[in-house]
Short mmCIF file of C-alpha atoms and ligand atoms in Angstrom, two decimals:
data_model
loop_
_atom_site.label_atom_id
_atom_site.label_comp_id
_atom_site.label_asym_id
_atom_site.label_seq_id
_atom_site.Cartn_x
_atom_site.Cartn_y
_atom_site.Cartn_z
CA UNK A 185 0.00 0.00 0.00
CA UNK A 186 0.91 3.76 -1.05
CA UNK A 187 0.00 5.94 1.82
CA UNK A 188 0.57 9.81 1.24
CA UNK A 189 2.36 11.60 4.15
CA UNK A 190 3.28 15.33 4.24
CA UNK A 191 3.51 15.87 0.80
CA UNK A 192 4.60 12.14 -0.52
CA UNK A 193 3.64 9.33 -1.70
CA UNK A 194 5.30 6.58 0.11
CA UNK A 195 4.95 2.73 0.97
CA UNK A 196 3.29 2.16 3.93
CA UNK A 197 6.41 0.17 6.03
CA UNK A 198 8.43 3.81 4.61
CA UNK A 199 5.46 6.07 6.36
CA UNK A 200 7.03 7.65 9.67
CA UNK A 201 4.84 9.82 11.98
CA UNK A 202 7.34 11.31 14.76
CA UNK A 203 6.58 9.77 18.26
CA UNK A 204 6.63 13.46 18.89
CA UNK A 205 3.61 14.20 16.91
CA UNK A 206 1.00 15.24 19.34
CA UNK A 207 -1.90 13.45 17.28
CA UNK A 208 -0.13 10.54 19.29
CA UNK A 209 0.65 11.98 22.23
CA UNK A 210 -2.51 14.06 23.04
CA UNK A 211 -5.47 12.82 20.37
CA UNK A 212 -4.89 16.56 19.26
CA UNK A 213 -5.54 16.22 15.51
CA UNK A 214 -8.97 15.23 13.75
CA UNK A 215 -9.69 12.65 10.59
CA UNK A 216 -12.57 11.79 8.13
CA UNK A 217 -13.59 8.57 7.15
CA UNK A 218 -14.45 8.72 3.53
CA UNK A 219 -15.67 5.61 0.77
CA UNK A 220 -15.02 5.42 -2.68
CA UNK A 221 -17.37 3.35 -4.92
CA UNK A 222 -17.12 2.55 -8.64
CA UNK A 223 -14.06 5.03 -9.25
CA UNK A 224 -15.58 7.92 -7.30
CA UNK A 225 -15.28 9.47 -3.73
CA UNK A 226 -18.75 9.87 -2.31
CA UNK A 227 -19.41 12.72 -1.22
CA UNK A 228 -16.06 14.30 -1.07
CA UNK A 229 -16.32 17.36 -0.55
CA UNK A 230 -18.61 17.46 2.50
CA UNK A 231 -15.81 15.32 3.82
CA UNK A 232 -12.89 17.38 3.20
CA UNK A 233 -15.56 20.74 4.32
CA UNK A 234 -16.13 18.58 7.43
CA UNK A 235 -12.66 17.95 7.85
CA UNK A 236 -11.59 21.80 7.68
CA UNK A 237 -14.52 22.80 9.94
CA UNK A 238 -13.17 20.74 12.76
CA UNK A 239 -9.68 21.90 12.04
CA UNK A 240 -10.87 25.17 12.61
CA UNK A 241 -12.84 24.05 15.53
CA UNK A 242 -9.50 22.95 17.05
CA UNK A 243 -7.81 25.77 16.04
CA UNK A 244 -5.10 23.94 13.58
CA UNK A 245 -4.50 25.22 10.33
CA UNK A 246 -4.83 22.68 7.39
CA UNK A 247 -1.78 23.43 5.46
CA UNK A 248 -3.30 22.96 2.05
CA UNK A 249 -6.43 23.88 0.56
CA UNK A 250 -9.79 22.52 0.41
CA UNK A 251 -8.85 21.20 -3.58
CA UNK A 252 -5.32 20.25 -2.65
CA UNK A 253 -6.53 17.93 0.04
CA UNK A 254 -9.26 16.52 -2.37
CA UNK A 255 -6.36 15.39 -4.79
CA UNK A 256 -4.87 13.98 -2.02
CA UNK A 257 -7.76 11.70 -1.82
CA UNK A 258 -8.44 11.19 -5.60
CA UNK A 259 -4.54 10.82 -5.74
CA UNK A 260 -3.75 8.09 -2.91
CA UNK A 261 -6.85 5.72 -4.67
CA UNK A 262 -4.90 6.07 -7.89
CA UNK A 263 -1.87 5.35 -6.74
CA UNK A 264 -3.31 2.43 -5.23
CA UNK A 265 -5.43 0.90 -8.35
CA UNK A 266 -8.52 1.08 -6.05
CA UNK A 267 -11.64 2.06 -7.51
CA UNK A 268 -13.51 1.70 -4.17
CA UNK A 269 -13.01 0.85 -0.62
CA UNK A 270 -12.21 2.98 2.08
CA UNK A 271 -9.71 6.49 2.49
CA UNK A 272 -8.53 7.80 5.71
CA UNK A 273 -7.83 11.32 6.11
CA UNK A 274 -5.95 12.58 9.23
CA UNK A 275 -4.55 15.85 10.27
CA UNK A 276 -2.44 16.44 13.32
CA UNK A 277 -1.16 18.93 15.20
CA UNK A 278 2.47 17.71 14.03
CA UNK A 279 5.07 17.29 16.42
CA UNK A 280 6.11 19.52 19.12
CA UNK A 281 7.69 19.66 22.59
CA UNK A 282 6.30 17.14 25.06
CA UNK A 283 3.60 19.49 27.19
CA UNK A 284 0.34 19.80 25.51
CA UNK A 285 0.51 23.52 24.15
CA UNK A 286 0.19 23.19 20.38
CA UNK A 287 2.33 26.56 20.18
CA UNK A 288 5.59 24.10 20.10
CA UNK A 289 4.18 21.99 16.89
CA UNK A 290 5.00 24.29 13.64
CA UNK A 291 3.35 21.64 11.09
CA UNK A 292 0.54 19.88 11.14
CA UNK A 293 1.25 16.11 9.71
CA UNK A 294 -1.48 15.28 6.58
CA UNK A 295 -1.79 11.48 6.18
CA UNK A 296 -4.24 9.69 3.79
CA UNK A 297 -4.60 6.10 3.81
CA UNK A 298 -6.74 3.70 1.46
CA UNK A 299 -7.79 0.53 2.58
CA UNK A 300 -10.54 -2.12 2.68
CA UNK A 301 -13.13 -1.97 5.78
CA UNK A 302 -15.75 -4.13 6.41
CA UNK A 303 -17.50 -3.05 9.84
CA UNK A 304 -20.04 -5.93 10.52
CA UNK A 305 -20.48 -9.60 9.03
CA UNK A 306 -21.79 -9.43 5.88
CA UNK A 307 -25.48 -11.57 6.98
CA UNK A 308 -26.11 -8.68 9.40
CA UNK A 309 -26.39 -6.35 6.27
CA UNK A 310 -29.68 -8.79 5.27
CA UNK A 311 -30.96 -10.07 8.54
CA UNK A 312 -29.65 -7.17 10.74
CA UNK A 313 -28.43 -7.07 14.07
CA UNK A 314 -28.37 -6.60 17.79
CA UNK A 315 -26.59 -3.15 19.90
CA UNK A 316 -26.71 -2.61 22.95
CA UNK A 317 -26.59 0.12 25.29
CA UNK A 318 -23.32 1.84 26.58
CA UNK A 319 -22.81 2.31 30.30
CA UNK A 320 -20.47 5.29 28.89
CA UNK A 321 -22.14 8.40 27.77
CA UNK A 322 -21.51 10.16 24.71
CA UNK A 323 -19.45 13.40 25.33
CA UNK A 324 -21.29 16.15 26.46
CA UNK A 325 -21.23 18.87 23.60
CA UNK A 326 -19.98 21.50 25.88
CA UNK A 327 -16.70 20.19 26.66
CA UNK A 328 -15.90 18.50 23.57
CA UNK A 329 -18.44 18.81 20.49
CA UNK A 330 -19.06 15.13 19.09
CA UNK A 331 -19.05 17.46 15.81
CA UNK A 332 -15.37 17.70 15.66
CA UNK A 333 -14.12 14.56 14.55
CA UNK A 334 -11.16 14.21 16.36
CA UNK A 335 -8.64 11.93 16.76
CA UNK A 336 -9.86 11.42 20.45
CA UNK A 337 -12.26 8.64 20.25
CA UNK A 338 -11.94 6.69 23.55
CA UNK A 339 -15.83 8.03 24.44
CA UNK A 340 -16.34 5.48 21.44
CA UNK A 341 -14.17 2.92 22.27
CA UNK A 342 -14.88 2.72 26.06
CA UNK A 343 -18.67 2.23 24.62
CA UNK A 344 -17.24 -0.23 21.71
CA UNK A 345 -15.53 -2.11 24.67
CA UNK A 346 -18.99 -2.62 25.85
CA UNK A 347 -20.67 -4.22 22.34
CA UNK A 348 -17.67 -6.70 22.46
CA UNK A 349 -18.14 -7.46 25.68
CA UNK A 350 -21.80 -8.14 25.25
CA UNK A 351 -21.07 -9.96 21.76
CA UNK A 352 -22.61 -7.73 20.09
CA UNK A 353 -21.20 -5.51 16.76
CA UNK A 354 -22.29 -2.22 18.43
CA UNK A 355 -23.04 -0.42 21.30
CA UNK A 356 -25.63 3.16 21.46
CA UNK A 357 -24.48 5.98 23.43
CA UNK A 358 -27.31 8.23 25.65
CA UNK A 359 -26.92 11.74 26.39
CA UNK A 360 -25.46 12.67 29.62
CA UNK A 361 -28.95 13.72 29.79
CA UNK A 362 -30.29 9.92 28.93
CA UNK A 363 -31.39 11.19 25.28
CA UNK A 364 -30.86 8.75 22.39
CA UNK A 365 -27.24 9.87 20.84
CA UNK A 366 -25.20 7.84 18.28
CA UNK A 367 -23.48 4.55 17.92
CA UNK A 368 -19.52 4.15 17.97
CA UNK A 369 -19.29 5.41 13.99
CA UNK A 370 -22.71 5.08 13.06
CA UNK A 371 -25.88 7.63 13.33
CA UNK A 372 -28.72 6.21 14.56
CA UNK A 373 -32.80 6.55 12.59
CA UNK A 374 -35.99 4.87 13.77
CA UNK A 375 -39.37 4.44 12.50
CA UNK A 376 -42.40 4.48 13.90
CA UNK A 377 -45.98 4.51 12.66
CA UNK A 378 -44.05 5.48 9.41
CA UNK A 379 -42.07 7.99 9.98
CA UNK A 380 -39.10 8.40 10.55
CA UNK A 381 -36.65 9.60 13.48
CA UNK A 382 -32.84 10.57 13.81
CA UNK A 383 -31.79 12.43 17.07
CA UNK A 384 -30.88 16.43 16.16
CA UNK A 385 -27.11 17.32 16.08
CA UNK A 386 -27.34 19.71 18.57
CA UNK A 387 -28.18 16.70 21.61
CA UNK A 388 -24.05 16.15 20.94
CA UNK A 389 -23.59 13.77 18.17
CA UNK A 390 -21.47 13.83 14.74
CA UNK A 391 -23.03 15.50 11.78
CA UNK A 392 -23.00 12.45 9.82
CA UNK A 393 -23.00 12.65 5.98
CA UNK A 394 -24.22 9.58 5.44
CA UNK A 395 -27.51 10.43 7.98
CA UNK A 396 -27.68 13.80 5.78
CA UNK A 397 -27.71 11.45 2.74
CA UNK A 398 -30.23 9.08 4.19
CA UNK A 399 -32.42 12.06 5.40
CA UNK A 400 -32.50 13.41 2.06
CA UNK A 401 -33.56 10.35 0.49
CA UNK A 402 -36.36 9.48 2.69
CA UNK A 403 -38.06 12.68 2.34
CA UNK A 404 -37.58 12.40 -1.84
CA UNK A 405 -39.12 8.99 -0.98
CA UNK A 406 -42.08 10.64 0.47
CA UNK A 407 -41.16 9.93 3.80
CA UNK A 408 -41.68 12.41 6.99
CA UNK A 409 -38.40 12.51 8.61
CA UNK A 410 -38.04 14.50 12.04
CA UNK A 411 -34.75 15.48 13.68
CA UNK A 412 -36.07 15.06 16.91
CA UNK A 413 -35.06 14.42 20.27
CA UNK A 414 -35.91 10.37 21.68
CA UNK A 415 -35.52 7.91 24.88
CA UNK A 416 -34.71 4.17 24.72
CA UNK A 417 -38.75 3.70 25.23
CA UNK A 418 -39.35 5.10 21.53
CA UNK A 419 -36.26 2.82 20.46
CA UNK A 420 -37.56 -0.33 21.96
CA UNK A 421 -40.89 0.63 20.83
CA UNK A 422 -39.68 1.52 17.41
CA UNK A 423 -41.34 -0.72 14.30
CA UNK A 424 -37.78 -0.50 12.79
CA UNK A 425 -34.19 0.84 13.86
CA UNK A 426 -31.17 0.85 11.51
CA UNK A 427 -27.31 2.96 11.41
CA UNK A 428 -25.39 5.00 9.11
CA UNK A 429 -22.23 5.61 8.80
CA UNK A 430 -19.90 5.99 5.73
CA UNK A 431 -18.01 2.41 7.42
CA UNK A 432 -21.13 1.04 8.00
CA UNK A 433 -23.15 2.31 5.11
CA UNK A 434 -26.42 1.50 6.37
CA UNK A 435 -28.18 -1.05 8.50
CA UNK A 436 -30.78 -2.83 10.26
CA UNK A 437 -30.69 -2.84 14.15
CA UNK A 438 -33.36 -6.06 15.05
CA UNK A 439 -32.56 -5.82 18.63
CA UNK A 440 -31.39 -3.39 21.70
CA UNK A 441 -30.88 -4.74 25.05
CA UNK A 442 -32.59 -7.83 24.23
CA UNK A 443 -35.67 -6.46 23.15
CA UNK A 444 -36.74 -7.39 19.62
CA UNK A 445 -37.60 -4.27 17.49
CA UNK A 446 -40.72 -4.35 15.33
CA UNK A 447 -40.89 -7.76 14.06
CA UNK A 448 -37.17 -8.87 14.04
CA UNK A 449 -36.42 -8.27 11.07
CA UNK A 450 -34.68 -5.78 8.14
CA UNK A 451 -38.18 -3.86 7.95
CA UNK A 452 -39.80 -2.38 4.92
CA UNK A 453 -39.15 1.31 5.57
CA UNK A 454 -35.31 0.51 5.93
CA UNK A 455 -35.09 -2.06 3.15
CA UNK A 456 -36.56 0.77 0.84
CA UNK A 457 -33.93 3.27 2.29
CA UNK A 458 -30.75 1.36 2.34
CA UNK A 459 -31.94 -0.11 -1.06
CA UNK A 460 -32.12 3.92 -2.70
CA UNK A 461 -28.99 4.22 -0.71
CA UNK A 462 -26.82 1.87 -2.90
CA UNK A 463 -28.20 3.37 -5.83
CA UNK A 464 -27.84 6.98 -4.29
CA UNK A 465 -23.71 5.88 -3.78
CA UNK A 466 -23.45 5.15 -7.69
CA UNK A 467 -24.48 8.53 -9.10
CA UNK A 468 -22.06 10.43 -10.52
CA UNK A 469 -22.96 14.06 -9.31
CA UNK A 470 -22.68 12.42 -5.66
CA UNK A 471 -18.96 11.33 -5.95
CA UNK A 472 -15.41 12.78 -7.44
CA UNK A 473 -13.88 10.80 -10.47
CA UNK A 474 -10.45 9.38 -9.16
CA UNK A 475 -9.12 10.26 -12.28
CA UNK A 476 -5.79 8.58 -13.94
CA UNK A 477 -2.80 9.79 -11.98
CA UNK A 478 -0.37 7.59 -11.86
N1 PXG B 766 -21.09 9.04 14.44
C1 PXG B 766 -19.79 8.88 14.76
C2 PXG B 766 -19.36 9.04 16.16
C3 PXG B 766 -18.88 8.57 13.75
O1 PXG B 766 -17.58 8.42 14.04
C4 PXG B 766 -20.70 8.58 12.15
C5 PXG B 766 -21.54 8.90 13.18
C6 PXG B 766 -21.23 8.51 10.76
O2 PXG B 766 -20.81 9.66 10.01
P1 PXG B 766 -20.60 9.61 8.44
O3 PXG B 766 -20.22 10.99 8.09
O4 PXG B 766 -19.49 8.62 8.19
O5 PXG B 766 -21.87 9.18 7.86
C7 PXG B 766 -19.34 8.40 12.42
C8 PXG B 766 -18.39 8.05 11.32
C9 PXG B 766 -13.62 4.20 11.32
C10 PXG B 766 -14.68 5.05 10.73
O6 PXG B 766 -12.56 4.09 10.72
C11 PXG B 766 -15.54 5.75 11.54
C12 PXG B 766 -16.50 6.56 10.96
C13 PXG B 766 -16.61 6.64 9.59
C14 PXG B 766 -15.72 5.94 8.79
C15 PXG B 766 -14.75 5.14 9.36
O7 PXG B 766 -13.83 3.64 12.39
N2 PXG B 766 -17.34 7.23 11.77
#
């Protein structure tokens, strides 16, 4: 594998990130997570517009522009031979003094990396599958905004921790406040008496592109679809449940905490959605050629 690093293409054993970088030392950096599908980049530019607003959000410079950064994407597939699969992006705060001031680090550290992910077993994506729920709250949005996509994700992972210790692929994070949140990497939707339901950024959860996607869909679809504020009751009461995320794409939950949602299975309303979603992933105004560099 090619990776690109500060201005380079190099092979991934030849990639070397100082051990002063504080991305590693202090989580101070943030990423995207961005798919590529028949030799285009969905939706790449709310990525890398994502990726610049939590820059700014931490107060690091990306030192490129917003098209640079886009070729680094296109560019790192290319070099690569992949048509699809999956691109990180990640931006540092470079490395720096030991002491967490980001005054010491004088360049941030730009690393892309394109690789195959495959979040869940491939039956779940059919029969769908069980989460449960997190002892371990999702961040509060006044201390650190689940917006910014940082490279501090142990909130997740202490709540991931949880879903494999259950034996289960994911785990749901409440509000501090006991509100329905988000999933590890995936925004959560339910629908009930046909409508459907995805918790408001502002309770403290990632603006997710592929939950802007989905929304946008289901309402071309005919569907009512309210940003609105939920408890677990509405969940386990739900007729259907399913996640998005650009890792996870989209899918069915069938059960939370034991209790089976609607009637166990992948239900109409999603199967319609994540069906118009594999189309909507195909379309050429939704995705940037990769183009032929070498
Ligand atoms: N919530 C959280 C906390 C996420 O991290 C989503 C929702 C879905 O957002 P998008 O924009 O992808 O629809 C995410 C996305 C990874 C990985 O490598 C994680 C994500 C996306 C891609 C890869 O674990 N999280």
């Amino acid at each position: 594998m090619k990776v690109y690093l500060n201005g380079n293409f190099v092979d991934e054993a030849e990639a070397k990130v100082s051990v002063f970088d504080h991305g590693l030392l202090y989580g101070d950096g943030v990423f995207e997570g961005i798919r590529a599908y028949g030799g285009r980049v969905f939706q790449l530019e709310a990525h890398i517009r994502r990726l610049f607003a939590a820059a700014k959000a931490i107060d690091l410079a990306v030192p490129m522009s917003k098209a640079e950064l886009a070729a680094v994407v296109t560019g790192t597939l290319a070099r690569n031979r992949l048509t699809s699969g999956y691109i990180r992006l990640v931006v540092t705060r470079g490395k720096g003094d030991l002491g967490l001031s980001p005054a010491t680090c004088k360049t941030p550290s730009v690393i892309c990396i394109a690789a195959d992910i495959t979040l869940y077993p491939k039956e779940m994506y059919e029969k769908g599958m069980p989460i449960v729920t997190a002892s371990a709250r999702r961040n509060n949005a006044t201390i650190v905004d689940p917006q910014i996509k940082s490279l501090n994700y142990l909130n997740n992972i202490l709540a991931k921790i949880e879903a494999n210790r259950a034996g289960v692929p994911e785990a749901l994070l409440l509000t501090d406040k006991g509100i329905v949140a988000e999933c590890t990497g995936d925004n959560i939707f339910i629908v009930t008496d046909g409508e459907v339901w995805t918790p408001p950024i502002h309770v403290g959860i990632l603006d997710g592109i592929t939950r802007r996607v989905v929304i946008g869909i289901a309402r071309r679809l005919g569907y009512t679809v309210r940003e609105k504020e939920f408890t677990l009751f509405n969940l386990y009461s739900a007729d259907e449940c399913f996640l998005t995320g650009t890792a996870a794409e989209a899918i069915a939950v069938t059960r939370a905490d034991g209790r089976v949602i609607g009637q166990g299975v992948s239900g109409p309303v999603t199967n319609r959605l994540l069906a118009a979603f594999r189309e909507e992933v195909l379309k050429p105004e939704n995705g940037m050629q990769i183009g032929l560099e070498k």
